[in-house]
Amino acid sequence: MPDTIKAIRGMKDILPPETGRWQRVEAIAREVFDLYGYQELRLPLLERTELFARSIGADTDIVAKEMYTFPDRHGESLTLRPEATASVVRAVLENRLERGPGVKKYYTIGPMFRYERPQKGRYRQFHQINCEALGTDAPELDAEVILMLMDLLKRLGLTRVRLLLNSLGCPECQVDFKARLSLFLAGKVGWCPDCQRRRETNPLRVLDCKSQHCQDLIKKAPVLKDCLCEACASHYARVQELLKEFQVPYEENPRLVRGLDYYTRTAFEVAASGLGAQDAVAGGGRYNGLARDLGGPDLPSIGFAIGEDRLLEVLPTEVGQGPNQKVFLAALGGAARERAFRLLQELRGQGLAAEMDFEDRSLKAQMSLADRLGAAHVVILGDRELEQGQATLRRMADGEQQQVPLDRLAAVLSGD
Ligand code: HAM
C-alpha cells in the first residue's frame, strides 16, 4: 500500500467542531466591523514578490527569510502573501478606492503564509482578521481603530490581554533616531550575523531581532520616544489622551518596533496570557508613507491584524457552541423511511437542521447515531404511527416523549 499523504509541516487542517468556533468568531468580527463602517475585501493569495519587498522591507525577517516565493511558468516571481496590508493598499490603489471624501475602511479575513519555525502559536499557514482604515492622519482614527480592536476582543470573551503602545515617529524623526542608534550599535560587539548587516542597512531592525543575545545588547539602546518631532509627539499624546478618555488600559513600550518596515507614528500590539512565547494575538499601526511607496497618492492610514489561530487558542471554549437544535429522524420500516425522507426536506425547508439514517439500522443503533450527531430531538417514525399520521418526539436531554401529529411537527420543534 502506498504511504498516505500528510499535510505540509506548519500547515494544519481545521476540523469540526473547531470550524464552528472559527465561524462564530468571524461572525462576531463581521458584526463589529459593520458597526464601525468597515467593508469586506476578498483579495488574491498570490501577489507579485515586488509588492512585499517594497512595502514590508527587504531587511525584515519576513522578506529576507520567510516568504514562499517561486517563479510561475513564465518566470515571473510570485509570493504567497505573508500579510494583508500590502495587498489591501495595492487593491485600493489599483481600483481607485481611495477617491472621494472620508476615511475608507476595509477588512479582510484569510490565510497568510510565512516560512517560520513551527511551534505552539506559530504556523506556516496561519489566518488573520485584518482591518485597514485609509485616508487621514487624525489621531482620533488611531484611537477608534484601537477601540474597535479592544471592543471586538471583549465581545469574544478575551479579557486577560495587555495593549502595548509606542510611536515610531515620522521619517524625519527616524533620521535622528537612526543616527543615535547606529552610534550605540557601533559601540557594542557580539551581534548575530543578521544584526551585523542590519547595523549598516537598517539599524531599526536590530531592535526587532529575535536572538536573545541581541535583545540583551540593546537593553540600554536609545528609544524612539526621545527623538519624536513636535508634530509626532503631540499626535502620540492625543492618541493616549483618547485611550484614557475611553478607559482603554495600555502600557507604553518604547521598544516596540514591529516586524515590518512600513510603520510610522502609532504602533501597537495586544498580548494575551496563556499563549506562551508567541503571545501577540494582534498587532498593527500607522503606515502613512506606504501608499506613496507603492506609487499612489499621499494616503495616511492605520490598521491591525488579529492572529486568528492564536485567538482561537486563548478564547473560552464555549465560543461557537450555541444551543444545538438538530433533529434526528429515526424511521423503522420501508414506508416510514420514505415518509421520513420527505419530512427531512420539509423540516429543513422550515429552517430546522435535520438528519436521518439511510441504512435501515435498528432503533437502538439510530438512537446512538442521533446521540453522536448531538441531536436535541429525535422523531421516531414507525409504519403503525405513520398510519395514524403521528410520530413520537423524544427530547434527548431528559428522555421526555410525546405523540405529535406529523403536520404539527415543525411547529412543535420550533417551539410555536
Ligand atoms: P504581524 O504582527 O506580522 O502584523 O501579524 C499580526 C498577527 O498575526 C500577530 O500578532 C500574530 O497573532 C499573527 N501571526 C503572525 N505570524 C504568525 C504565525 N507564523 N503563526 C500564527 N500567527 C501569526 C501584520 O501582519 C500587519 N500586516 C498588521 C497590520 C495591519 N498593520 C497594519 N495593518
Tab-separated table of C-alpha atoms and ligand atoms in Angstrom:
chain	number	residue	atom	x	y	z
A	1	MET	CA	0.000	0.000	0.000
A	2	PRO	CA	1.346	3.481	-0.820
A	3	ASP	CA	2.061	5.838	2.085
A	4	THR	CA	-0.780	8.199	2.949
A	5	ILE	CA	-0.045	11.824	2.134
A	6	LYS	CA	0.248	14.177	5.076
A	7	ALA	CA	-0.282	17.957	5.296
A	8	ILE	CA	2.802	20.169	4.970
A	9	ARG	CA	4.720	20.973	8.176
A	10	GLY	CA	3.343	24.086	9.845
A	11	MET	CA	0.028	23.837	7.976
A	12	LYS	CA	-2.978	22.275	9.641
A	13	ASP	CA	-6.472	21.096	8.892
A	14	ILE	CA	-9.144	22.884	10.883
A	15	LEU	CA	-11.915	20.383	11.544
A	16	PRO	CA	-15.360	20.314	13.163
A	17	PRO	CA	-16.288	21.127	15.869
A	18	GLU	CA	-13.383	23.618	15.792
A	19	THR	CA	-14.641	25.122	12.499
A	20	GLY	CA	-17.850	26.095	14.322
A	21	ARG	CA	-15.785	28.220	16.715
A	22	TRP	CA	-13.969	29.870	13.780
A	23	GLN	CA	-17.298	30.682	12.124
A	24	ARG	CA	-18.623	32.209	15.340
A	25	VAL	CA	-15.510	34.370	15.820
A	26	GLU	CA	-15.710	35.590	12.231
A	27	ALA	CA	-19.449	36.285	12.540
A	28	ILE	CA	-18.864	38.426	15.669
A	29	ALA	CA	-15.961	40.198	13.928
A	30	ARG	CA	-18.147	40.994	10.923
A	31	GLU	CA	-20.872	42.397	13.201
A	32	VAL	CA	-18.379	44.659	14.962
A	33	PHE	CA	-16.794	45.797	11.672
A	34	ASP	CA	-20.227	46.657	10.382
A	35	LEU	CA	-20.833	48.897	13.423
A	36	TYR	CA	-17.607	50.787	12.743
A	37	GLY	CA	-18.198	51.111	8.994
A	38	TYR	CA	-15.757	48.524	7.595
A	39	GLN	CA	-16.490	46.659	4.360
A	40	GLU	CA	-15.021	43.365	3.237
A	41	LEU	CA	-12.354	42.900	0.565
A	42	ARG	CA	-11.554	39.431	-0.819
A	43	LEU	CA	-8.077	39.522	-2.252
A	44	PRO	CA	-5.773	37.096	-4.092
A	45	LEU	CA	-3.441	34.945	-2.004
A	46	LEU	CA	-0.710	35.339	-4.622
A	47	GLU	CA	0.888	38.672	-5.448
A	48	ARG	CA	3.992	39.842	-7.282
A	49	THR	CA	7.005	39.416	-4.992
A	50	GLU	CA	7.950	43.054	-5.542
A	51	LEU	CA	4.809	44.206	-3.688
A	52	PHE	CA	6.033	42.722	-0.409
A	53	ALA	CA	9.710	43.544	-0.943
A	54	ARG	CA	8.817	47.214	-1.470
A	55	SER	CA	6.323	47.529	1.386
A	56	ILE	CA	7.402	45.226	4.240
A	57	GLY	CA	11.101	45.983	3.638
A	58	ALA	CA	13.961	43.893	2.231
A	59	ASP	CA	15.724	43.700	5.618
A	60	THR	CA	12.818	42.336	7.606
A	61	ASP	CA	12.784	38.659	8.604
A	62	ILE	CA	9.545	38.249	6.671
A	63	VAL	CA	11.009	39.319	3.324
A	64	ALA	CA	14.560	38.076	3.861
A	65	LYS	CA	13.738	34.594	5.183
A	66	GLU	CA	10.088	33.747	5.474
A	67	MET	CA	8.312	34.217	2.164
A	68	TYR	CA	7.026	31.423	-0.034
A	69	THR	CA	8.399	32.787	-3.314
A	70	PHE	CA	8.600	30.972	-6.622
A	71	PRO	CA	8.675	31.720	-10.353
A	72	ASP	CA	5.464	30.988	-12.248
A	73	ARG	CA	5.531	29.243	-15.645
A	74	HIS	CA	6.597	32.478	-17.336
A	75	GLY	CA	9.376	33.102	-14.860
A	76	GLU	CA	7.600	35.900	-13.002
A	77	SER	CA	8.409	35.917	-9.282
A	78	LEU	CA	5.264	35.400	-7.205
A	79	THR	CA	4.784	35.212	-3.441
A	80	LEU	CA	2.100	33.712	-1.237
A	81	ARG	CA	1.043	36.698	0.863
A	82	PRO	CA	2.806	36.827	4.250
A	83	GLU	CA	0.395	39.554	5.458
A	84	ALA	CA	-2.530	41.515	4.070
A	85	THR	CA	-1.753	45.226	4.439
A	86	ALA	CA	0.379	45.454	1.290
A	87	SER	CA	-2.315	43.650	-0.722
A	88	VAL	CA	-5.065	45.908	0.667
A	89	VAL	CA	-3.141	49.045	-0.290
A	90	ARG	CA	-2.358	47.562	-3.723
A	91	ALA	CA	-6.043	46.754	-4.270
A	92	VAL	CA	-7.181	50.185	-3.027
A	93	LEU	CA	-4.803	51.977	-5.405
A	94	GLU	CA	-5.464	49.666	-8.353
A	95	ASN	CA	-9.244	50.039	-8.024
A	96	ARG	CA	-9.087	53.745	-7.091
A	97	LEU	CA	-10.981	53.080	-3.863
A	98	GLU	CA	-9.164	55.941	-2.133
A	99	ARG	CA	-11.069	58.526	-4.162
A	100	GLY	CA	-13.784	60.678	-2.627
A	101	PRO	CA	-14.086	62.185	0.849
A	102	GLY	CA	-13.945	60.328	4.137
A	103	VAL	CA	-11.925	57.506	5.604
A	104	LYS	CA	-12.037	54.247	3.618
A	105	LYS	CA	-12.383	51.237	5.899
A	106	TYR	CA	-11.800	47.665	4.776
A	107	TYR	CA	-11.390	44.289	6.392
A	108	THR	CA	-10.206	41.009	5.002
A	109	ILE	CA	-10.090	37.559	6.606
A	110	GLY	CA	-7.997	34.666	5.369
A	111	PRO	CA	-4.783	32.663	5.323
A	112	MET	CA	-1.249	34.114	5.282
A	113	PHE	CA	1.998	32.235	4.701
A	114	ARG	CA	5.357	32.590	6.430
A	115	TYR	CA	8.179	30.060	6.390
A	116	GLU	CA	8.862	30.268	10.131
A	117	ARG	CA	9.956	27.521	12.511
A	118	PRO	CA	6.639	25.981	13.595
A	119	GLN	CA	5.836	25.904	17.315
A	120	LYS	CA	2.799	26.499	19.505
A	121	GLY	CA	1.041	29.578	18.134
A	122	ARG	CA	3.349	29.819	15.120
A	123	TYR	CA	2.417	28.201	11.830
A	124	ARG	CA	3.473	28.415	8.212
A	125	GLN	CA	-0.098	28.851	7.086
A	126	PHE	CA	-1.962	30.956	9.622
A	127	HIS	CA	-5.016	33.174	9.479
A	128	GLN	CA	-5.533	36.852	10.056
A	129	ILE	CA	-8.536	39.062	10.621
A	130	ASN	CA	-7.181	42.241	9.122
A	131	CYS	CA	-8.574	45.803	9.229
A	132	GLU	CA	-7.299	48.883	7.443
A	133	ALA	CA	-8.562	52.487	7.650
A	134	LEU	CA	-7.170	54.727	4.949
A	135	GLY	CA	-7.290	58.466	4.372
A	136	THR	CA	-6.455	60.528	7.455
A	137	ASP	CA	-3.636	61.129	9.894
A	138	ALA	CA	-6.048	62.290	12.622
A	139	PRO	CA	-5.207	60.712	15.998
A	140	GLU	CA	-8.937	60.133	16.506
A	141	LEU	CA	-8.705	57.422	13.847
A	142	ASP	CA	-5.823	55.746	15.714
A	143	ALA	CA	-7.948	55.750	18.858
A	144	GLU	CA	-11.020	54.469	17.003
A	145	VAL	CA	-9.081	51.600	15.407
A	146	ILE	CA	-7.656	50.540	18.775
A	147	LEU	CA	-11.061	50.924	20.468
A	148	MET	CA	-12.637	48.704	17.827
A	149	LEU	CA	-9.971	46.019	18.296
A	150	MET	CA	-10.399	46.028	22.081
A	151	ASP	CA	-14.200	46.101	21.721
A	152	LEU	CA	-14.055	43.023	19.470
A	153	LEU	CA	-11.716	41.109	21.792
A	154	LYS	CA	-14.009	41.890	24.722
A	155	ARG	CA	-17.115	40.715	22.873
A	156	LEU	CA	-15.287	37.494	22.080
A	157	GLY	CA	-14.693	36.982	25.792
A	158	LEU	CA	-10.952	37.665	25.742
A	159	THR	CA	-10.256	39.653	28.861
A	160	ARG	CA	-6.729	38.818	30.011
A	161	VAL	CA	-4.910	40.990	27.481
A	162	ARG	CA	-2.306	43.764	27.549
A	163	LEU	CA	-2.297	46.561	24.994
A	164	LEU	CA	1.259	47.708	24.249
A	165	LEU	CA	1.741	51.094	22.636
A	166	ASN	CA	4.569	53.081	21.064
A	167	SER	CA	5.155	55.788	18.488
A	168	LEU	CA	7.678	55.182	15.734
A	169	GLY	CA	7.634	58.809	14.586
A	170	CYS	CA	7.831	60.032	11.009
A	171	PRO	CA	10.761	59.556	8.586
A	172	GLU	CA	12.281	62.836	9.829
A	173	CYS	CA	12.283	61.724	13.496
A	174	GLN	CA	13.686	58.406	12.374
A	175	VAL	CA	16.715	60.053	10.717
A	176	ASP	CA	17.731	61.499	14.078
A	177	PHE	CA	16.915	58.267	15.899
A	178	LYS	CA	18.784	56.048	13.434
A	179	ALA	CA	21.892	58.240	13.787
A	180	ARG	CA	21.793	57.871	17.601
A	181	LEU	CA	21.017	54.178	17.383
A	182	SER	CA	23.832	53.498	14.879
A	183	LEU	CA	26.288	55.155	17.245
A	184	PHE	CA	25.071	52.937	20.100
A	185	LEU	CA	25.160	49.775	17.964
A	186	ALA	CA	28.700	50.536	16.745
A	187	GLY	CA	29.863	50.662	20.364
A	188	LYS	CA	28.837	47.073	21.115
A	189	VAL	CA	30.260	43.772	19.892
A	190	GLY	CA	28.804	40.269	19.569
A	191	TRP	CA	25.822	40.919	17.288
A	192	CYS	CA	24.308	37.996	15.393
A	193	PRO	CA	25.323	37.849	11.682
A	194	ASP	CA	21.948	39.353	10.650
A	195	CYS	CA	22.338	42.278	13.013
A	196	GLN	CA	25.957	42.846	11.880
A	197	ARG	CA	24.425	43.566	8.477
A	198	ARG	CA	21.340	45.395	9.779
A	199	ARG	CA	23.531	47.806	11.762
A	200	GLU	CA	24.590	49.214	8.381
A	201	THR	CA	21.463	48.697	6.268
A	202	ASN	CA	18.563	49.335	8.672
A	203	PRO	CA	19.522	49.796	12.346
A	204	LEU	CA	15.876	49.883	13.468
A	205	ARG	CA	15.559	46.205	12.544
A	206	VAL	CA	18.190	45.299	15.167
A	207	LEU	CA	15.618	46.283	17.815
A	208	ASP	CA	13.285	43.588	16.481
A	209	CYS	CA	15.889	40.786	16.383
A	210	LYS	CA	14.604	37.503	17.813
A	211	SER	CA	18.024	36.449	19.202
A	212	GLN	CA	18.127	36.692	22.990
A	213	HIS	CA	21.759	37.790	22.876
A	214	CYS	CA	20.965	40.787	20.633
A	215	GLN	CA	17.963	41.590	22.834
A	216	ASP	CA	20.305	41.746	25.836
A	217	LEU	CA	22.717	44.003	23.961
A	218	ILE	CA	20.009	46.558	23.086
A	219	LYS	CA	18.630	46.872	26.611
A	220	LYS	CA	20.221	50.297	27.003
A	221	ALA	CA	19.720	51.438	23.393
A	222	PRO	CA	18.159	54.878	22.821
A	223	VAL	CA	14.378	54.874	22.386
A	224	LEU	CA	12.340	56.483	19.631
A	225	LYS	CA	10.128	58.363	22.033
A	226	ASP	CA	13.048	60.652	22.906
A	227	CYS	CA	13.519	61.593	19.235
A	228	LEU	CA	9.943	62.442	18.249
A	229	CYS	CA	9.449	65.761	16.466
A	230	GLU	CA	6.855	68.128	17.872
A	231	ALA	CA	4.088	67.021	15.490
A	232	CYS	CA	4.692	63.307	16.183
A	233	ALA	CA	4.918	63.887	19.943
A	234	SER	CA	1.590	65.740	20.014
A	235	HIS	CA	-0.033	63.106	17.773
A	236	TYR	CA	1.121	60.404	20.190
A	237	ALA	CA	-0.046	62.418	23.218
A	238	ARG	CA	-3.519	62.864	21.695
A	239	VAL	CA	-3.856	59.130	20.956
A	240	GLN	CA	-3.014	58.393	24.593
A	241	GLU	CA	-5.381	61.062	25.850
A	242	LEU	CA	-8.238	59.485	23.873
A	243	LEU	CA	-7.433	55.971	25.079
A	244	LYS	CA	-7.534	57.262	28.650
A	245	GLU	CA	-10.809	59.075	27.992
A	246	PHE	CA	-12.364	55.820	26.785
A	247	GLN	CA	-10.763	53.903	29.652
A	248	VAL	CA	-8.744	51.559	27.491
A	249	PRO	CA	-5.818	50.426	29.643
A	250	TYR	CA	-2.467	50.338	27.837
A	251	GLU	CA	1.222	50.083	28.600
A	252	GLU	CA	3.774	52.170	26.796
A	253	ASN	CA	6.536	50.006	25.373
A	254	PRO	CA	9.295	52.216	23.934
A	255	ARG	CA	10.997	49.132	22.440
A	256	LEU	CA	8.035	48.075	20.339
A	257	VAL	CA	9.145	48.479	16.700
A	258	ARG	CA	7.071	45.748	14.965
A	259	GLY	CA	8.452	43.367	12.345
A	260	LEU	CA	7.533	45.345	9.228
A	261	ASP	CA	9.235	48.457	7.851
A	262	TYR	CA	6.191	50.456	6.753
A	263	TYR	CA	5.150	51.741	10.181
A	264	THR	CA	5.147	55.416	11.135
A	265	ARG	CA	3.848	57.008	14.347
A	266	THR	CA	1.404	54.804	16.333
A	267	ALA	CA	2.384	51.142	16.703
A	268	PHE	CA	0.634	48.650	18.973
A	269	GLU	CA	0.338	45.010	19.911
A	270	VAL	CA	-2.065	43.030	22.049
A	271	ALA	CA	-0.514	40.285	24.153
A	272	ALA	CA	-2.727	37.593	25.656
A	273	SER	CA	-1.846	35.467	28.655
A	274	GLY	CA	-1.974	31.726	28.157
A	275	LEU	CA	-0.189	31.701	24.803
A	276	GLY	CA	3.394	31.094	25.924
A	277	ALA	CA	6.252	32.625	23.920
A	278	GLN	CA	4.091	33.635	20.942
A	279	ASP	CA	1.763	35.823	22.964
A	280	ALA	CA	0.960	38.574	20.408
A	281	VAL	CA	-2.625	37.975	19.457
A	282	ALA	CA	-2.843	41.143	17.335
A	283	GLY	CA	-0.529	43.824	16.017
A	284	GLY	CA	-0.842	46.969	13.991
A	285	GLY	CA	-0.023	50.596	13.474
A	286	ARG	CA	0.082	53.571	11.161
A	287	TYR	CA	1.674	53.418	7.752
A	288	ASN	CA	1.449	56.950	6.415
A	289	GLY	CA	4.002	56.506	3.626
A	290	LEU	CA	3.032	53.101	2.249
A	291	ALA	CA	0.614	54.185	-0.494
A	292	ARG	CA	3.196	56.639	-1.825
A	293	ASP	CA	5.937	53.968	-1.702
A	294	LEU	CA	3.675	51.818	-3.868
A	295	GLY	CA	3.273	54.561	-6.466
A	296	GLY	CA	-0.004	56.023	-5.150
A	297	PRO	CA	-1.018	59.354	-3.627
A	298	ASP	CA	-0.457	60.541	-0.086
A	299	LEU	CA	-2.777	58.267	1.921
A	300	PRO	CA	-2.125	58.252	5.669
A	301	SER	CA	-3.547	55.023	7.079
A	302	ILE	CA	-3.666	52.724	10.093
A	303	GLY	CA	-4.717	49.142	10.671
A	304	PHE	CA	-4.165	45.911	12.546
A	305	ALA	CA	-4.304	42.168	12.135
A	306	ILE	CA	-5.533	39.630	14.661
A	307	GLY	CA	-3.810	36.243	14.512
A	308	GLU	CA	-6.922	34.087	14.307
A	309	ASP	CA	-5.200	30.781	15.162
A	310	ARG	CA	-3.744	32.283	18.339
A	311	LEU	CA	-7.020	33.977	19.170
A	312	LEU	CA	-8.859	30.647	18.989
A	313	GLU	CA	-6.236	29.088	21.247
A	314	VAL	CA	-6.974	31.526	24.075
A	315	LEU	CA	-10.704	32.041	23.691
A	316	PRO	CA	-13.038	30.363	26.158
A	317	THR	CA	-14.181	27.034	24.672
A	318	GLU	CA	-17.874	27.980	24.864
A	319	VAL	CA	-17.432	30.402	21.956
A	320	GLY	CA	-19.270	28.939	18.991
A	321	GLN	CA	-21.059	26.213	20.930
A	322	GLY	CA	-24.532	27.664	20.593
A	323	PRO	CA	-27.657	25.707	21.524
A	324	ASN	CA	-27.790	22.692	19.223
A	325	GLN	CA	-31.259	22.257	17.804
A	326	LYS	CA	-30.581	19.401	15.419
A	327	VAL	CA	-33.425	16.943	14.822
A	328	PHE	CA	-32.805	13.278	14.001
A	329	LEU	CA	-35.495	11.265	12.217
A	330	ALA	CA	-35.381	7.608	13.254
A	331	ALA	CA	-37.523	5.657	10.785
A	332	LEU	CA	-38.447	1.964	11.182
A	333	GLY	CA	-39.745	0.148	8.129
A	334	GLY	CA	-39.807	0.917	4.389
A	335	ALA	CA	-42.874	3.172	4.287
A	336	ALA	CA	-41.711	5.100	7.351
A	337	ARG	CA	-38.266	5.640	5.786
A	338	GLU	CA	-39.845	7.011	2.618
A	339	ARG	CA	-42.052	9.388	4.608
A	340	ALA	CA	-39.113	10.389	6.814
A	341	PHE	CA	-37.049	11.304	3.762
A	342	ARG	CA	-39.792	13.735	2.655
A	343	LEU	CA	-40.195	15.013	6.207
A	344	LEU	CA	-36.449	15.675	6.348
A	345	GLN	CA	-36.717	18.133	3.470
A	346	GLU	CA	-39.905	19.675	4.903
A	347	LEU	CA	-38.181	20.364	8.243
A	348	ARG	CA	-35.098	21.804	6.528
A	349	GLY	CA	-37.463	23.948	4.462
A	350	GLN	CA	-38.762	25.343	7.786
A	351	GLY	CA	-35.229	26.228	8.852
A	352	LEU	CA	-34.684	23.215	11.132
A	353	ALA	CA	-31.402	21.274	10.931
A	354	ALA	CA	-32.471	17.674	10.321
A	355	GLU	CA	-30.685	14.350	9.698
A	356	MET	CA	-31.698	10.720	9.155
A	357	ASP	CA	-30.025	7.379	8.549
A	358	PHE	CA	-30.291	5.799	5.097
A	359	GLU	CA	-29.118	2.332	6.063
A	360	ASP	CA	-32.023	0.543	7.739
A	361	ARG	CA	-30.437	0.269	11.171
A	362	SER	CA	-32.172	-0.836	14.378
A	363	LEU	CA	-33.854	1.781	16.575
A	364	LYS	CA	-31.076	1.361	19.141
A	365	ALA	CA	-28.381	1.993	16.513
A	366	GLN	CA	-30.258	5.031	15.185
A	367	MET	CA	-30.624	6.458	18.706
A	368	SER	CA	-26.914	6.177	19.320
A	369	LEU	CA	-26.223	7.807	15.943
A	370	ALA	CA	-28.558	10.655	16.932
A	371	ASP	CA	-26.616	10.991	20.150
A	372	ARG	CA	-23.294	11.112	18.293
A	373	LEU	CA	-24.614	13.837	15.990
A	374	GLY	CA	-25.643	15.862	19.033
A	375	ALA	CA	-29.355	15.862	18.141
A	376	ALA	CA	-31.562	17.758	20.597
A	377	HIS	CA	-34.677	15.853	19.477
A	378	VAL	CA	-35.383	12.513	17.817
A	379	VAL	CA	-38.557	11.917	15.810
A	380	ILE	CA	-39.398	8.191	15.895
A	381	LEU	CA	-41.489	7.103	12.950
A	382	GLY	CA	-42.798	3.548	12.579
A	383	ASP	CA	-45.205	2.174	9.975
A	384	ARG	CA	-48.054	1.987	12.569
A	385	GLU	CA	-47.589	5.594	13.711
A	386	LEU	CA	-47.479	6.638	10.087
A	387	GLU	CA	-50.955	5.177	9.522
A	388	GLN	CA	-52.211	7.430	12.318
A	389	GLY	CA	-50.393	10.461	10.851
A	390	GLN	CA	-48.288	10.763	14.021
A	391	ALA	CA	-44.743	10.423	15.300
A	392	THR	CA	-43.089	10.090	18.690
A	393	LEU	CA	-40.999	13.127	19.585
A	394	ARG	CA	-38.271	12.444	22.132
A	395	ARG	CA	-36.320	15.200	23.853
A	396	MET	CA	-32.775	13.889	24.239
A	397	ALA	CA	-31.815	15.996	27.256
A	398	ASP	CA	-34.331	14.295	29.603
A	399	GLY	CA	-35.900	11.485	27.523
A	400	GLU	CA	-39.403	13.042	27.656
A	401	GLN	CA	-41.634	11.705	24.850
A	402	GLN	CA	-44.884	12.917	23.290
A	403	GLN	CA	-47.049	11.959	20.306
A	404	VAL	CA	-47.183	14.745	17.715
A	405	PRO	CA	-49.261	14.884	14.502
A	406	LEU	CA	-46.881	14.942	11.531
A	407	ASP	CA	-48.317	18.192	10.199
A	408	ARG	CA	-47.606	19.875	13.567
A	409	LEU	CA	-44.055	18.583	13.896
A	410	ALA	CA	-42.215	21.613	12.513
A	411	ALA	CA	-44.304	23.970	14.674
A	412	VAL	CA	-43.686	21.936	17.854
A	413	LEU	CA	-39.945	21.684	17.121
A	414	SER	CA	-39.752	25.430	16.515
A	415	GLY	CA	-41.369	25.960	19.906
A	416	ASP	CA	-44.565	27.554	18.466
B	1	HAM	P1	2.098	40.975	12.301
B	1	HAM	O1	2.451	41.456	13.675
B	1	HAM	O2	3.197	40.453	11.462
B	1	HAM	O3	1.403	42.207	11.586
B	1	HAM	O4	0.966	39.879	12.393
B	1	HAM	C1	-0.244	40.123	13.109
B	1	HAM	C2	-0.623	38.925	13.943
B	1	HAM	O5	-0.661	37.747	13.129
B	1	HAM	C3	0.384	38.561	15.044
B	1	HAM	O6	0.166	39.349	16.196
B	1	HAM	C4	0.063	37.090	15.289
B	1	HAM	O7	-1.061	36.982	16.152
B	1	HAM	C5	-0.335	36.605	13.910
B	1	HAM	N1	0.801	35.871	13.302
B	1	HAM	C6	1.873	36.367	12.662
B	1	HAM	N2	2.695	35.391	12.251
B	1	HAM	C7	2.113	34.222	12.635
B	1	HAM	C8	2.450	32.829	12.503
B	1	HAM	N3	3.550	32.435	11.852
B	1	HAM	N4	1.606	31.912	13.035
B	1	HAM	C9	0.466	32.289	13.675
B	1	HAM	N5	0.100	33.580	13.820
B	1	HAM	C10	0.894	34.530	13.316
B	1	HAM	C11	0.926	42.170	10.314
B	1	HAM	O8	0.842	41.180	9.636
B	1	HAM	C12	0.441	43.528	9.831
B	1	HAM	N6	0.024	43.389	8.440
B	1	HAM	C13	-0.683	44.035	10.712
B	1	HAM	C14	-1.209	45.367	10.246
B	1	HAM	C15	-2.369	45.589	9.579
B	1	HAM	N7	-0.596	46.528	10.408
B	1	HAM	C16	-1.334	47.477	9.846
B	1	HAM	N8	-2.392	46.913	9.325
